[in-house]
Short mmCIF file of C-alpha atoms and ligand atoms in Angstrom, two decimals:
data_model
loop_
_atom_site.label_atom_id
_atom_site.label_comp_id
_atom_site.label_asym_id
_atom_site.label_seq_id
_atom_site.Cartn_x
_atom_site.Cartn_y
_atom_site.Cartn_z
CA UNK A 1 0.00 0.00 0.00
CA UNK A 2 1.20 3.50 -1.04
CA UNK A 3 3.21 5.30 2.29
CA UNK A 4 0.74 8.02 1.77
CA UNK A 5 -2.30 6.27 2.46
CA UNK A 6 -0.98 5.86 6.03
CA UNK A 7 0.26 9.70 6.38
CA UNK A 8 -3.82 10.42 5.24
CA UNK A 9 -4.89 8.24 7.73
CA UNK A 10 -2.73 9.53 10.65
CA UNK A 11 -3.40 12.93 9.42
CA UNK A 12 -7.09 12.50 9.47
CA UNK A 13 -7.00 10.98 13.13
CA UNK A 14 -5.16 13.72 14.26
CA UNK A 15 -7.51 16.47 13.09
CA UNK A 16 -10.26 14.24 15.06
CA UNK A 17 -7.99 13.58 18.17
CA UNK A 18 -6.90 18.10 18.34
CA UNK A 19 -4.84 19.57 19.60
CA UNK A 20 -3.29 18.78 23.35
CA UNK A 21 -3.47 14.94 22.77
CA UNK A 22 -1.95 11.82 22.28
CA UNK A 23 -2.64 8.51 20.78
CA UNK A 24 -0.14 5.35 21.61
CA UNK A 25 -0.94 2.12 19.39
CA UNK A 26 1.24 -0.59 20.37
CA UNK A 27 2.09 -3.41 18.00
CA UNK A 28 1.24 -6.79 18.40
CA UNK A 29 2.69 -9.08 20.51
CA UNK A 30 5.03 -11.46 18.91
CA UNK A 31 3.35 -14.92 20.00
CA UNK A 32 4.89 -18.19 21.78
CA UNK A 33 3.36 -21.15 19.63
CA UNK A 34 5.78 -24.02 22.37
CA UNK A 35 9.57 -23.89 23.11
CA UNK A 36 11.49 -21.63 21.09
CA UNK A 37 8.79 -21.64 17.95
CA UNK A 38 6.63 -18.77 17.52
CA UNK A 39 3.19 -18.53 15.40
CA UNK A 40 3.86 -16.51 12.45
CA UNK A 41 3.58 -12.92 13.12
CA UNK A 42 0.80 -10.80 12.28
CA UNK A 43 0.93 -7.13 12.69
CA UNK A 44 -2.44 -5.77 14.76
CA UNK A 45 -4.83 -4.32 12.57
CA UNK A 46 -5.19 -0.87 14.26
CA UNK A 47 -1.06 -0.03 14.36
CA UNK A 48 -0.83 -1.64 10.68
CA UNK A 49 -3.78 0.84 9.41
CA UNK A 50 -2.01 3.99 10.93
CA UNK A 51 1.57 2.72 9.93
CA UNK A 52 1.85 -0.13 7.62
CA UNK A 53 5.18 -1.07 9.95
CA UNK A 54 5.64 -4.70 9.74
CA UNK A 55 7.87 -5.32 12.81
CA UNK A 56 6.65 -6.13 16.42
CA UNK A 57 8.12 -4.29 19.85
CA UNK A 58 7.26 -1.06 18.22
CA UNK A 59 5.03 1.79 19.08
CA UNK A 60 3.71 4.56 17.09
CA UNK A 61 2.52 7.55 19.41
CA UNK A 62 0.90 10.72 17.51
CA UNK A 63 0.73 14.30 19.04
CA UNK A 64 -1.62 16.46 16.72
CA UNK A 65 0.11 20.08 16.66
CA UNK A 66 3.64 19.19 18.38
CA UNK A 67 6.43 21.14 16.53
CA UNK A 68 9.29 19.19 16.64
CA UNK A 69 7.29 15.46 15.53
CA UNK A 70 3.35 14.58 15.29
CA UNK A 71 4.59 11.25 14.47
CA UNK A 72 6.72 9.23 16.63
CA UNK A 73 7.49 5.46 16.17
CA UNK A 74 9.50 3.41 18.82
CA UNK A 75 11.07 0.36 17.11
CA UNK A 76 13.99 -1.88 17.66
CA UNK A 77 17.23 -0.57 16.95
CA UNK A 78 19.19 -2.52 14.03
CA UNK A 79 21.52 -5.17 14.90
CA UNK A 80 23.53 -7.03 12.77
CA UNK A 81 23.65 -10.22 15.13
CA UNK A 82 19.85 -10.44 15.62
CA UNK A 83 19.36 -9.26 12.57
CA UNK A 84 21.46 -12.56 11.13
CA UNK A 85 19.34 -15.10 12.94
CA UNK A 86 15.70 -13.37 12.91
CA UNK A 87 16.05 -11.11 10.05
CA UNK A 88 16.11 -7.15 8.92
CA UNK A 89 14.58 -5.05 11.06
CA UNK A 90 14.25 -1.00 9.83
CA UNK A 91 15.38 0.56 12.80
CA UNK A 92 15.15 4.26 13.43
CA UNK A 93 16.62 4.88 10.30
CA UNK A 94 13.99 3.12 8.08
CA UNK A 95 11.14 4.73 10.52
CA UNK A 96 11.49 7.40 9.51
CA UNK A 97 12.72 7.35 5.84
CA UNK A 98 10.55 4.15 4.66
CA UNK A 99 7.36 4.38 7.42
CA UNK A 100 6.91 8.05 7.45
CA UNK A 101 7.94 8.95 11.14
CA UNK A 102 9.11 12.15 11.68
CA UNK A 103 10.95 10.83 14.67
CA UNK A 104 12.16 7.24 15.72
CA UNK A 105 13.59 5.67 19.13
CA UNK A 106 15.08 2.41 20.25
CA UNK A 107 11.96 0.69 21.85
CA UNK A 108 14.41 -0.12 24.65
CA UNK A 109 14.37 3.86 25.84
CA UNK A 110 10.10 4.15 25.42
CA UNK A 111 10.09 4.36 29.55
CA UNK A 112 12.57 7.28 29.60
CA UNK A 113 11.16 9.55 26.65
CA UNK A 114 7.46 8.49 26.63
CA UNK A 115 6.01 10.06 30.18
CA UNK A 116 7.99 13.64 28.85
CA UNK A 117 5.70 13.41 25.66
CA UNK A 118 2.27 12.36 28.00
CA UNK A 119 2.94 15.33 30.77
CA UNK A 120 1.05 18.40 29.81
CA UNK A 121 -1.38 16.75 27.54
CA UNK A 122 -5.06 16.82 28.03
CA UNK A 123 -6.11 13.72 26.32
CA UNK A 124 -4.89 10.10 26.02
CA UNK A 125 -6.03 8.41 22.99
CA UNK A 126 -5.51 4.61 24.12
CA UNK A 127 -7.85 1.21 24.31
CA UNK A 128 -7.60 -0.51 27.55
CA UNK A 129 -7.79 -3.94 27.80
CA UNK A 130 -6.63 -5.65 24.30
CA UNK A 131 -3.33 -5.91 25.69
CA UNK A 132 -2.85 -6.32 29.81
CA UNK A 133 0.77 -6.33 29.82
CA UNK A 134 0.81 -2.75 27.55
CA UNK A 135 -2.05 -1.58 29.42
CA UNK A 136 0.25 -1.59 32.84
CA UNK A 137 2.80 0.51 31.47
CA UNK A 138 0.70 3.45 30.27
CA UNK A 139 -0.63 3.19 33.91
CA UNK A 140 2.98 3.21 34.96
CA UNK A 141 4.05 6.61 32.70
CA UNK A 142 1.12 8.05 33.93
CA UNK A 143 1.76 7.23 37.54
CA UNK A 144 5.19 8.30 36.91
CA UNK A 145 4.26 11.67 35.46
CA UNK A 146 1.77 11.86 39.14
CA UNK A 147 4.63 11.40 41.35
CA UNK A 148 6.49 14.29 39.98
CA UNK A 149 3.22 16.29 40.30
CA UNK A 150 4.98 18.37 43.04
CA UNK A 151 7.52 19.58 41.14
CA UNK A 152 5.03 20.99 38.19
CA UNK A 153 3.93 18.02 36.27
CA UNK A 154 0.91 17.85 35.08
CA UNK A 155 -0.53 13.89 34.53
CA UNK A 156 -3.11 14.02 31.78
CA UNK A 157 -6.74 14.99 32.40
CA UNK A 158 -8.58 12.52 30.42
CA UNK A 159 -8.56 8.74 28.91
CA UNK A 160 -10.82 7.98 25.73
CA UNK A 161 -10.50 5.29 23.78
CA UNK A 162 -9.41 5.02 20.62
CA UNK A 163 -11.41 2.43 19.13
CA UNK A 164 -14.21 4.90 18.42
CA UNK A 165 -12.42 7.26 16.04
CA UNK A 166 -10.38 4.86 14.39
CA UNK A 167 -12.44 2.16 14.18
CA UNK A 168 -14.64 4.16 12.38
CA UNK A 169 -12.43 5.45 10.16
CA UNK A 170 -11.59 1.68 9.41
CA UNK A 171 -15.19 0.67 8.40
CA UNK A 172 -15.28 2.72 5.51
CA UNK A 173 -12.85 1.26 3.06
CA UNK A 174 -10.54 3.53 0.50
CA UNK A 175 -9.91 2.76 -3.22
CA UNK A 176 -6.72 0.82 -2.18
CA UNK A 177 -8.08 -1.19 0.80
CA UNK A 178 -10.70 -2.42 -1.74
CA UNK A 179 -8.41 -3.29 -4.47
CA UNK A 180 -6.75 -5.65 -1.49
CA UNK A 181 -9.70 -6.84 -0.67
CA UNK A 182 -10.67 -7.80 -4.12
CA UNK A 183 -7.34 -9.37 -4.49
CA UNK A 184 -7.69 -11.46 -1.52
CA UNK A 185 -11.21 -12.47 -2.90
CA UNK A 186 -9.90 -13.36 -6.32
CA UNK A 187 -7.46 -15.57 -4.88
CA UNK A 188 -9.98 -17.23 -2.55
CA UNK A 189 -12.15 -18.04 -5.85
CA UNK A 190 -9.50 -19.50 -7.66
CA UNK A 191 -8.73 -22.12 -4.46
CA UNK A 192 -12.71 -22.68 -4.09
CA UNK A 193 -12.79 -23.02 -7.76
CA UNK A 194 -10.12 -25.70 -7.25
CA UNK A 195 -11.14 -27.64 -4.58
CA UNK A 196 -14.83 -28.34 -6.48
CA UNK A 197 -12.33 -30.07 -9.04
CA UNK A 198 -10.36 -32.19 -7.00
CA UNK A 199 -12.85 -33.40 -4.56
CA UNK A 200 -14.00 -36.45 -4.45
CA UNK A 201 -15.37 -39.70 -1.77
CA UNK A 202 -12.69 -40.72 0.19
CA UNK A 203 -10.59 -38.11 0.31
CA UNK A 204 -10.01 -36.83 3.51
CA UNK A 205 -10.73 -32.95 4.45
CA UNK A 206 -7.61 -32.31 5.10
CA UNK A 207 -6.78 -33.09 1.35
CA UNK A 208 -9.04 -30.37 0.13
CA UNK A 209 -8.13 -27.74 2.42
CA UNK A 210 -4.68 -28.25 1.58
CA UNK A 211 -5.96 -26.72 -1.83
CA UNK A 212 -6.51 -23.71 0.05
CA UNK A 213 -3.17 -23.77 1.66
CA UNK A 214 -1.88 -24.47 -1.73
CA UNK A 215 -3.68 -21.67 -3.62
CA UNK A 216 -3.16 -18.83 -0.77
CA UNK A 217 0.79 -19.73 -0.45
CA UNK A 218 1.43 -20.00 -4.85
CA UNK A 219 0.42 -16.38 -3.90
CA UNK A 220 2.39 -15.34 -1.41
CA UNK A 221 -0.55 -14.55 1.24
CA UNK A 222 -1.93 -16.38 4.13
CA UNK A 223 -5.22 -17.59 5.26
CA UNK A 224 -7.22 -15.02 6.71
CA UNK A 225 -8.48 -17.65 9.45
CA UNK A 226 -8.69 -21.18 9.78
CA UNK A 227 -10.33 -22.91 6.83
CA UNK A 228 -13.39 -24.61 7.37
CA UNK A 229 -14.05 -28.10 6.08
CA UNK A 230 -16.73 -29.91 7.04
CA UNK A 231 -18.18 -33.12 5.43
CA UNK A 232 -21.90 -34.17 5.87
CA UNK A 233 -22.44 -33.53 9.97
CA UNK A 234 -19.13 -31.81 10.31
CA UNK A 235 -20.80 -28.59 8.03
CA UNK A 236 -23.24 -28.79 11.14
CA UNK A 237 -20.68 -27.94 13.76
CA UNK A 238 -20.13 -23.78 12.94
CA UNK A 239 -16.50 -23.68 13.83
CA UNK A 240 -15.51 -27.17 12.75
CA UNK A 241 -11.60 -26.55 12.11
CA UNK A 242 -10.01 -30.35 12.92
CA UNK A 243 -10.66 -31.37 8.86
CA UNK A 244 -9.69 -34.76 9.78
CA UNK A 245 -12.49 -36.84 8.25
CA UNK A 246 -12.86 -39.10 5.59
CA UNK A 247 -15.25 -37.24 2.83
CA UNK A 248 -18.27 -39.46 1.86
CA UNK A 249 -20.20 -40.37 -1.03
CA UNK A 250 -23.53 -38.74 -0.73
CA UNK A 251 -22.62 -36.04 1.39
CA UNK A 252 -22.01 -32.32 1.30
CA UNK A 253 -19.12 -30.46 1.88
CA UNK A 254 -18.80 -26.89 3.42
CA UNK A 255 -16.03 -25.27 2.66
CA UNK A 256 -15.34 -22.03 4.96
CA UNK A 257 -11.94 -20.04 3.84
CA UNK A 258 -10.23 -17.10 2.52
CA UNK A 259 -7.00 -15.55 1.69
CA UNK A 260 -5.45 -12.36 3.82
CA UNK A 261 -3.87 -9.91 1.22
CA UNK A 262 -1.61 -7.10 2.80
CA UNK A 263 -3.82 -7.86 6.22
CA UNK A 264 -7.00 -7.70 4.73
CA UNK A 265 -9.41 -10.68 4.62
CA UNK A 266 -11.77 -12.19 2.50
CA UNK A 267 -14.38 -14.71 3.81
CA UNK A 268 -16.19 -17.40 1.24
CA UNK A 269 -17.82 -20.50 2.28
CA UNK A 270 -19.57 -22.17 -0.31
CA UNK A 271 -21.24 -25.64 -0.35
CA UNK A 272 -21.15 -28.74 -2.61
CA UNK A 273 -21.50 -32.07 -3.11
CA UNK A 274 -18.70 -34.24 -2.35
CA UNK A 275 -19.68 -36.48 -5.58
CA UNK A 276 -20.29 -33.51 -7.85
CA UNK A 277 -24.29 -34.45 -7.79
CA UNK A 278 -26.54 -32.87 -5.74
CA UNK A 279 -30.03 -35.28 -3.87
CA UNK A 280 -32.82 -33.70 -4.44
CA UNK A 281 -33.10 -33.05 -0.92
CA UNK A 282 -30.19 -31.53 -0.63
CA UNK A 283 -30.73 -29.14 -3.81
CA UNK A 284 -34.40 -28.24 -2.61
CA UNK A 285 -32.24 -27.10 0.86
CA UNK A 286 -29.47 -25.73 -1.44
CA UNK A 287 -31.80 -23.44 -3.57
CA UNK A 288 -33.52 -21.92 -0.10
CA UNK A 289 -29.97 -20.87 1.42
CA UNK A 290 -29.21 -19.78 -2.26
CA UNK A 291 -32.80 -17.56 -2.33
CA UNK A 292 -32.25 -16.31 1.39
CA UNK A 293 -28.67 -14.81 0.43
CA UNK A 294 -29.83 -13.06 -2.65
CA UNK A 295 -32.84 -11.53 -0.95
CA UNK A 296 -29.85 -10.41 1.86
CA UNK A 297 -27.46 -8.93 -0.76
CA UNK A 298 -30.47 -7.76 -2.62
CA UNK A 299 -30.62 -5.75 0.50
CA UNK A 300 -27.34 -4.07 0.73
CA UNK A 301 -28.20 -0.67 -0.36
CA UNK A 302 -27.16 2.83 0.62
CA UNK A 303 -29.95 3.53 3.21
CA UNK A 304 -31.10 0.67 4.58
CA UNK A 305 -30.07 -0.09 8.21
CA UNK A 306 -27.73 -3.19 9.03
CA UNK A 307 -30.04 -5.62 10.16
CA UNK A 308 -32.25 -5.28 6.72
CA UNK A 309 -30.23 -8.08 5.06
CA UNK A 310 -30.58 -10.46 8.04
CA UNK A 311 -34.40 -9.87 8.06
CA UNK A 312 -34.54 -10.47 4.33
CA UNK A 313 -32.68 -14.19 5.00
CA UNK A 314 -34.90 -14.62 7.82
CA UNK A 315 -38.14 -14.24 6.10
CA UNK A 316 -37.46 -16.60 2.99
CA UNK A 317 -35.84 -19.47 5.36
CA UNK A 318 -38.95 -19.59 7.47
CA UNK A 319 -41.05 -19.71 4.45
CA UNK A 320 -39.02 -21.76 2.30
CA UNK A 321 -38.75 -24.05 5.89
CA UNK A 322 -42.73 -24.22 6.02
CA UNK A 323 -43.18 -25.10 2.78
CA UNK A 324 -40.45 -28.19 2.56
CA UNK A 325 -42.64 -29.65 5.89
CA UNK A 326 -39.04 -28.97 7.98
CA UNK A 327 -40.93 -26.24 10.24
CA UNK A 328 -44.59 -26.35 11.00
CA UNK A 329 -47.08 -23.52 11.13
CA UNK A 330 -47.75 -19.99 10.13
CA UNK A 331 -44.20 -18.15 9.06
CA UNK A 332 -45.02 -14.60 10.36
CA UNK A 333 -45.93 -16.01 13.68
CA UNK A 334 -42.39 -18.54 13.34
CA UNK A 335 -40.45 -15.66 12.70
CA UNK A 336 -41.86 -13.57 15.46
CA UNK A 337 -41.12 -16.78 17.86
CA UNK A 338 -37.56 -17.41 16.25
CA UNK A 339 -38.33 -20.73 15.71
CA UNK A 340 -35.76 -20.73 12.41
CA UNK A 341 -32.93 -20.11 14.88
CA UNK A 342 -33.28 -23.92 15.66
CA UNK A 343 -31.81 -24.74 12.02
CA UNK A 344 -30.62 -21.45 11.04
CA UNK A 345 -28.43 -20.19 14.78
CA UNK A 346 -26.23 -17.22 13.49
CA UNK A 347 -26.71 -13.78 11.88
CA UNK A 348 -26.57 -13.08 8.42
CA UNK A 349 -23.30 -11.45 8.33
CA UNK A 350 -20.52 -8.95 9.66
CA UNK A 351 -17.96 -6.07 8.63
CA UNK A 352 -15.28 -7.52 6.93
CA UNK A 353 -11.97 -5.83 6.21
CA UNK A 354 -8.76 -5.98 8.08
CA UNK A 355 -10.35 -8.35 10.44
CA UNK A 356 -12.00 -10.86 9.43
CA UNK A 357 -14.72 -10.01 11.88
CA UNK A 358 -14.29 -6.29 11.35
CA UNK A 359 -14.65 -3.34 14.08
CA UNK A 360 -17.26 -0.72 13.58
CA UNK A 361 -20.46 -0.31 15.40
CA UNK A 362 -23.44 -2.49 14.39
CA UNK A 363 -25.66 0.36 16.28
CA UNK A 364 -25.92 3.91 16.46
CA UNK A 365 -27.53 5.55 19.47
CA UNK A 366 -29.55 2.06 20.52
CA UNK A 367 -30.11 1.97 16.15
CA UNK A 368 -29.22 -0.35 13.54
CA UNK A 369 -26.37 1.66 11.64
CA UNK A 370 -27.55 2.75 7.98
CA UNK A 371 -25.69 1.23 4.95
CA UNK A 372 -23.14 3.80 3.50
CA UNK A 373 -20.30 3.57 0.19
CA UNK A 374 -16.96 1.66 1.10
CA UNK A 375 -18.49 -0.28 3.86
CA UNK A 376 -18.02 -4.31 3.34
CA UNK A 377 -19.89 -6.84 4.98
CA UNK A 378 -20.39 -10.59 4.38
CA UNK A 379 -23.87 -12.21 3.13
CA UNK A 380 -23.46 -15.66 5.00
CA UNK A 381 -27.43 -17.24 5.62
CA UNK A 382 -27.62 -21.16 6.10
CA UNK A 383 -29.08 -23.67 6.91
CA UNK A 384 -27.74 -26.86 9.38
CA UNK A 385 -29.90 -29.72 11.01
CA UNK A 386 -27.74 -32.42 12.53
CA UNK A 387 -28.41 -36.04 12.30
CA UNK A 388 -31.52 -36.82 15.70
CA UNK A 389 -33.32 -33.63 14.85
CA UNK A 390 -37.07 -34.17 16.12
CA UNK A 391 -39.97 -34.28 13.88
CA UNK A 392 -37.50 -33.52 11.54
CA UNK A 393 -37.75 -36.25 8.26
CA UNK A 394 -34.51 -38.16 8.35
CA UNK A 395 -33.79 -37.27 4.67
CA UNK A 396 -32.88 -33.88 5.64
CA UNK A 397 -30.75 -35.22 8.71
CA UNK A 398 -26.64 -33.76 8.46
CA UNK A 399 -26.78 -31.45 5.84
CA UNK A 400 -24.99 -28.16 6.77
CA UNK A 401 -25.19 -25.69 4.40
CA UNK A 402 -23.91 -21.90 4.12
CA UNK A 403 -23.13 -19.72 1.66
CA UNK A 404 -21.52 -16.60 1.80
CA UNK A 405 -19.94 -13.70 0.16
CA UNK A 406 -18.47 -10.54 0.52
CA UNK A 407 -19.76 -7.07 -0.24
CA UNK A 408 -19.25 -3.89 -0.87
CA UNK A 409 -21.94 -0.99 -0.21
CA UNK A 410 -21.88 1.51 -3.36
CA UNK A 411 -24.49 4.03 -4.82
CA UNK A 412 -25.22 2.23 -7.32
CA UNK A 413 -25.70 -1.09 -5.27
CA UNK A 414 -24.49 -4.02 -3.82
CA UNK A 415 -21.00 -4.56 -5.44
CA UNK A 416 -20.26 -8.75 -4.73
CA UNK A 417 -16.12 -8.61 -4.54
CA UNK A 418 -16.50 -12.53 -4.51
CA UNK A 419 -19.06 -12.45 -7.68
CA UNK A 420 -16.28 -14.78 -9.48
CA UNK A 421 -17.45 -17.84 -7.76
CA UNK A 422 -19.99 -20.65 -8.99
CA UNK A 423 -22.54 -20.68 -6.38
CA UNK A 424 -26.08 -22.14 -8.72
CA UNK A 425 -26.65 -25.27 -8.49
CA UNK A 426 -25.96 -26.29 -12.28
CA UNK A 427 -22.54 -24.28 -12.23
CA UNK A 428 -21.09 -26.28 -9.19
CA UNK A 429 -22.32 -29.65 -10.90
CA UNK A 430 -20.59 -28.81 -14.31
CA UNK A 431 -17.39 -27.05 -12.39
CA UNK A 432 -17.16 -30.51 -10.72
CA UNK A 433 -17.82 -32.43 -13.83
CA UNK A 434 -14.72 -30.55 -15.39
CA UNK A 435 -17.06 -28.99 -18.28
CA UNK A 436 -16.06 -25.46 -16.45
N1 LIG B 501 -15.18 -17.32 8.55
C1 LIG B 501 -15.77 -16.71 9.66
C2 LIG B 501 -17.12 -16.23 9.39
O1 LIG B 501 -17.68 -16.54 8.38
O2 LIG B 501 -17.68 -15.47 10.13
MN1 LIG B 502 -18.11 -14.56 7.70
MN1 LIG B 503 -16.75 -17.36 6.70
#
């Protein structure tokens, strides 16, 4: 992403934050997976937005209006022997000339200069409680600054968090954070697209999702969480991540994944048949998911409030329910008494962007936020009765199906980044026969 795109951002949380403040966004925390091995390192969302500074034990403060630096960044020093077993690091150098900082210091000296740059200031910009251990040192600075109070210092007057200004900033998406995001989609199609072709009865799930593995890494990105697959009961389970099952004939498979391009995420689950054929039971299911999402995306219009989409799914699974004998009685009074939620448990969908489950308020004032350009949600109705459901025909017993797709709010309607991908019934069926 272009270094400017992060000086805009700063620059536009400054003019919110004013004068005689100061925002501190610590980076993640590098993470112990056992002994000496740690996960791979992903940057947290809210210091990569404002920085795009890929390193951890770094910490960007901002200080709208201070002469000498509005932007200082705290980062490791270089060092050649570190830097020979763990690799480059930018140092205070590379702050400033690569990431934009008009100042940089060794992380190691944050306790010395930081309290200096808090005392005096009205306003701390900082969100308490995502990180405990960070949390007790802006505690300590402050406490710090409080001791010296008899000698003139002045601790600040005020903590806000930061969460509300910049996550809202985050939930409206630029030009560039949608070109990621359609990049991360296109490369999520092309692994769906692949594992419809390979799968087949017998293999096990961890075969197909190493298509996704396959597809993300050929591309030099990551997945944005763990992949989903789920075989016949398995797609009944919502976060089913083990994949360890053998995939059988007659069954369907749901397939939950997506790539993370330059930390943003796209989220696709589609649904199929593990033998390329749908039953006719599970088509007649297939086809109500299929109608409940396009009434949802139908409803993702500039205007309409958040929750519009979700009542849209609602409505055509209780009817479409009804009318395959699955739920009995009348489907106004159904939906008033929530009786889908026994098959259909989870809303229709969330903000998506650098998180996969995306900040930004889902209410305003005690109201469901109205849809507005360069927001992105997912579309993500289904459908899931496990094997033992009561009064519940037994042909309709483990199939788990949900489809879903990501997309973005524009004036002239919904815009589906994930459009690419076969989701009708006839398309999967010839994808899978190889006549796509
Ligand atoms: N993949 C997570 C979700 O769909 O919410
Ligand atoms: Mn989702
Ligand atoms: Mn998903």
């Amino acid at each position: 992403m272009n270094p400017k795109e992060f000086s805009k951002r700063r620059k536009q949380l400054m003019r919110m934050m004013g004068a005689g403040s100061v925002a501190i966004i610590p980076a993640a925390v590098a993470q112990s997976r056992n002994r000496d091995v740690e996960y791979p390192y992903r940057q947290d969302s809210d210091f990569q937005y404002l920085t795009g500074f890929p390193e951890p034990e770094a910490v960007a403060v901002l200080l709208p209006g201070r002469k000498q630096a509005e932007y200082v960044l705290f980062c490791r020093e270089r060092d050649p022997e570190m830097e020979m077993w763990n690799g480059f690091r930018a140092g205070q150098d590379g702050a400033c000339k690569v990431f934009g900082a008009d100042d940089s210091f060794p992380i190691s000296d944050i306790d010395d200069i930081l309290p200096g740059m808090l005392e005096g200031c009205d306003r701390v910009f900082y969100t308490m409680g995502c990180m405990p251990e960070f949390d007790q040192k802006v505690l300590g600075w402050v406490n710090q600054i409080r001791s010296n109070s008899r000698s003139g210092s002045r601790p600040p007057g005020e903590f806000v968090s930061l969460e509300h200004l910049l996550h809202d900033m985050r939930l409206f998406k630029s030009r560039s954070e949608v070109s990621a995001m359609r990049k991360a989609a296109k490369i999520s199609i092309e692994a769906h697209k692949q594992a419809m072709r390979v799968c087949a009865p017998g293999m096990m799930e961890y075969e197909v999702e190493a298509e996704f593995l396959h597809g993300f890494r050929k591309k030099g990105t990551e997945p944005a969480y763990t992949s989903i697959v789920g075989g016949g009961s398995n797609a009944c389970i919502l976060h089913y991540v083990s994949n360890n099952a053998e995939l059988q004939d007659g069954d369907l498979l749901l397939i939950d994944a997506g790539a993370e391009v330059e930390c943003y995420a796209s989220d696709i689950t589609r649904t199929f048949p593990v033998n390329g054929k749908f039953s006719s039971a599970q088509r007649d299911l297939y086809n109500l998911v299929l109608a409940a999402q396009k009434a949802a995306i139908n409803k993702v219009e500039v205007g309409n409030h958040w929750n519009e989409p979700h009542l849209a799914a609602v409505k055509v699974i209780t009817k479409g329910l009804v009318k395959l004998g699955i739920l009995k009685g009348q489907p106004g009074k159904l939906i008033k008494e929530e009786a889908y939620k026994r098959f259909y448990m989870h809303r229709t969908g969330h903000w998506l962007g650098m998180d996969v489950h995306d900040v930004g308020d889902y209410k305003l004032d005690g109201e469901w936020r109205v849809l507005e350009p360069g927001m992105v949600l997912t579309v993500e109705p289904g459908i899931y009765i496990p094997s033992g459901s009561k009064g519940v025909a037994k042909k309709w017993w483990d199939i788990g199906i949900r489809i879903e797709d990501d997309v973005l709010v524009t004036r002239k309607g919904p815009d589906v980044l994930t459009d690419g991908l076969v989701k009708e019934v006839d398309e999967i069926e010839s994808l899978m026969a190889g006549e796509a």
